[in-house]
């Protein structure tokens, strides 16, 4: 399909690549500092659960260079959510800038602003805090136990499901009658899995700098995925009107969801508002681990019931999610555990989903690439392998019989949306069969599956799993784009869409260049400045290519119409007979005019006007990308060590607007997922103190840890997307856990149900 395009479908270099690879100052902390800068540092709680009975900041205030100390006594008390979501946010308002209670080791106690970071840190050490210790709640089971300490006992939190029982959020959805369906099934399997705490570990931590502009407006420069939500949420929190705030997002060094959170913008903002001075706050790596956001650990039970012929008859999923000390993203991540997984097997007439997100005195769960689907696919896709085994069917054959297809729907699309009911959807493109076929061929499925080839203490196995995700949040997300034409026939593309390292600026420029028939270099992209670029909800939910991409396509089409109207006058032709080709407008015969001539004429000549347009897009659908994932492992039975030898991921993401960038997204997601599956783990002691808050103890995969990885972009076209595109960014991270678990079973005959699959855990499973 891509061959009908000129700029789309090409692996063009990133539009921001030159500055990045030559080390230009492009990230927040690299930008020139404003004179009089104050450094903001944060004092965090050493206790998992305690009441602050007194704070004495007098000694801290005497430190030279201290401008301001902030704590619960001199900051706004209103409750809000740090979740960077659309308004009204579906997350509970259970956070305060500073509270009188601390709810996890790493919670906020006080902040200091000083001339130097050294002074700020010295002052932090002089703040005296008295705590009344409370019993900490350190697991899902402790949170739900009768008589458990109540973590959110305040009386002013909003939209907490059942604070008395530590339940932050609750969600149920169903179609048919799952219990009846399971009873009617010939074969039933049940799997319960536990997934662990993990952190996003972006190379650039959270960084925010603030200052007042010449007119006294608050400017916030932030490494954020959600600049427009930052403007709104900070405005409401600090009582500044939206028009008094400008949020600028420069280049971002990775987000993976942790920057879909208004996490620290409030502190330097308040310092700047109170002192009039510029301020900056940079999370330390330790704070990034413990005072930031994490992936929600979950316990999930999946029950599948099938008829003897293999057709799925009933599907039930029960989820307990640990949202940590606050409920940010708790409800919506919980919803996505089901909404992004259950529709994949739409043949079952009986489906049920129920889940609770519970509070604990541990780090706060948030948005993390995959957004719940990662946790949900572990039990689902390992249960599918068990079911196929019980039915005597091959894992590929069972999935081909039961997965959703083009033209089909699932009742779950309507029953379960983003923290509320969803919308009706029919699948408009699905090349999952081709993904499965190609992936199986490349991994050598039929030669290797079930063979248990041995070399010494190592035994080999192959495993696979299939996946879907979404492309934005239907009927909620919105993206907008503005395009204006310059006097040399180039264009400015202004987007609120937020490139956080994904390459979205580049693919949005490719879409515009395609419609306007210009080379990529003729499109100058400006992304994310709330004063300059039109609104966009931001970078999350795999939305940018599909939602913001459609806005860009619509804006470019409107600009093309304006160009053709001017050209029609110049060429004395009918606009309907004109076409844009290679930077020119051509009539049916040999008459033509260049875009540069049109640009200079409209700005300086006759019929003077600014050619330009703004367009918005709100998606009615969220077309899922599909993925078939395969790997080969060697399990050392003497040590429990699992080596992933080869990995093959075949994806249907619709048109890959930029194939190299699409592959990069998929490779990154698989690497991220392998780290989560095998070794990335946040561990806490019996009092809830973190034992792994650095890269020495929390291991993320480097190049040497990566298996031979093959990504395959399967030919596909999504008719509702921009140039046929869907999404690619999140889906891959869901795959490694079930794929590796299924491969470990193929090698050893043992099922892993707890992550990560460390040597110790695997050895224990092998040795019963
Ligand atoms: S986890 Mo992403 O910010 O949807």
PDB file of C-alpha atoms and ligand atoms in Angstrom, residues 225 256-260 329 366-371 539-542 730, ligand 1:
ATOM      1  CA  UNK A 225       3.805  14.251  27.653  1.00  0.00           C
ATOM      2  CA  UNK A 256       6.887   5.810  28.598  1.00  0.00           C
ATOM      3  CA  UNK A 257       3.834   7.149  30.478  1.00  0.00           C
ATOM      4  CA  UNK A 258       5.607   8.462  33.579  1.00  0.00           C
ATOM      5  CA  UNK A 259       5.388  11.967  32.117  1.00  0.00           C
ATOM      6  CA  UNK A 260       1.624  11.682  31.551  1.00  0.00           C
ATOM      7  CA  UNK A 329      -4.566   6.445  36.606  1.00  0.00           C
ATOM      8  CA  UNK A 366       0.688   5.504  36.996  1.00  0.00           C
ATOM      9  CA  UNK A 367       0.564   5.372  33.240  1.00  0.00           C
ATOM     10  CA  UNK A 368       3.218   3.004  31.929  1.00  0.00           C
ATOM     11  CA  UNK A 369       3.403   1.954  28.278  1.00  0.00           C
ATOM     12  CA  UNK A 370       0.867  -0.832  27.820  1.00  0.00           C
ATOM     13  CA  UNK A 371      -1.357   0.800  30.454  1.00  0.00           C
ATOM     14  CA  UNK A 539       1.144  11.840  23.932  1.00  0.00           C
ATOM     15  CA  UNK A 540      -0.570   8.852  25.501  1.00  0.00           C
ATOM     16  CA  UNK A 541      -2.910   5.967  24.722  1.00  0.00           C
ATOM     17  CA  UNK A 542      -1.061   5.262  21.442  1.00  0.00           C
ATOM     18  CA  UNK A 730       2.684   0.541  23.245  1.00  0.00           C
TER      19      UNK A 730
HETATM   20  S1  LIG B   1       1.063   4.603  29.338  1.00  0.00           S
HETATM   21 MO1  LIG B   1       0.820   6.084  27.972  1.00  0.00          MO
HETATM   22  O1  LIG B   1       1.265   7.603  28.725  1.00  0.00           O
HETATM   23  O2  LIG B   1      -0.794   5.787  27.433  1.00  0.00           O
END
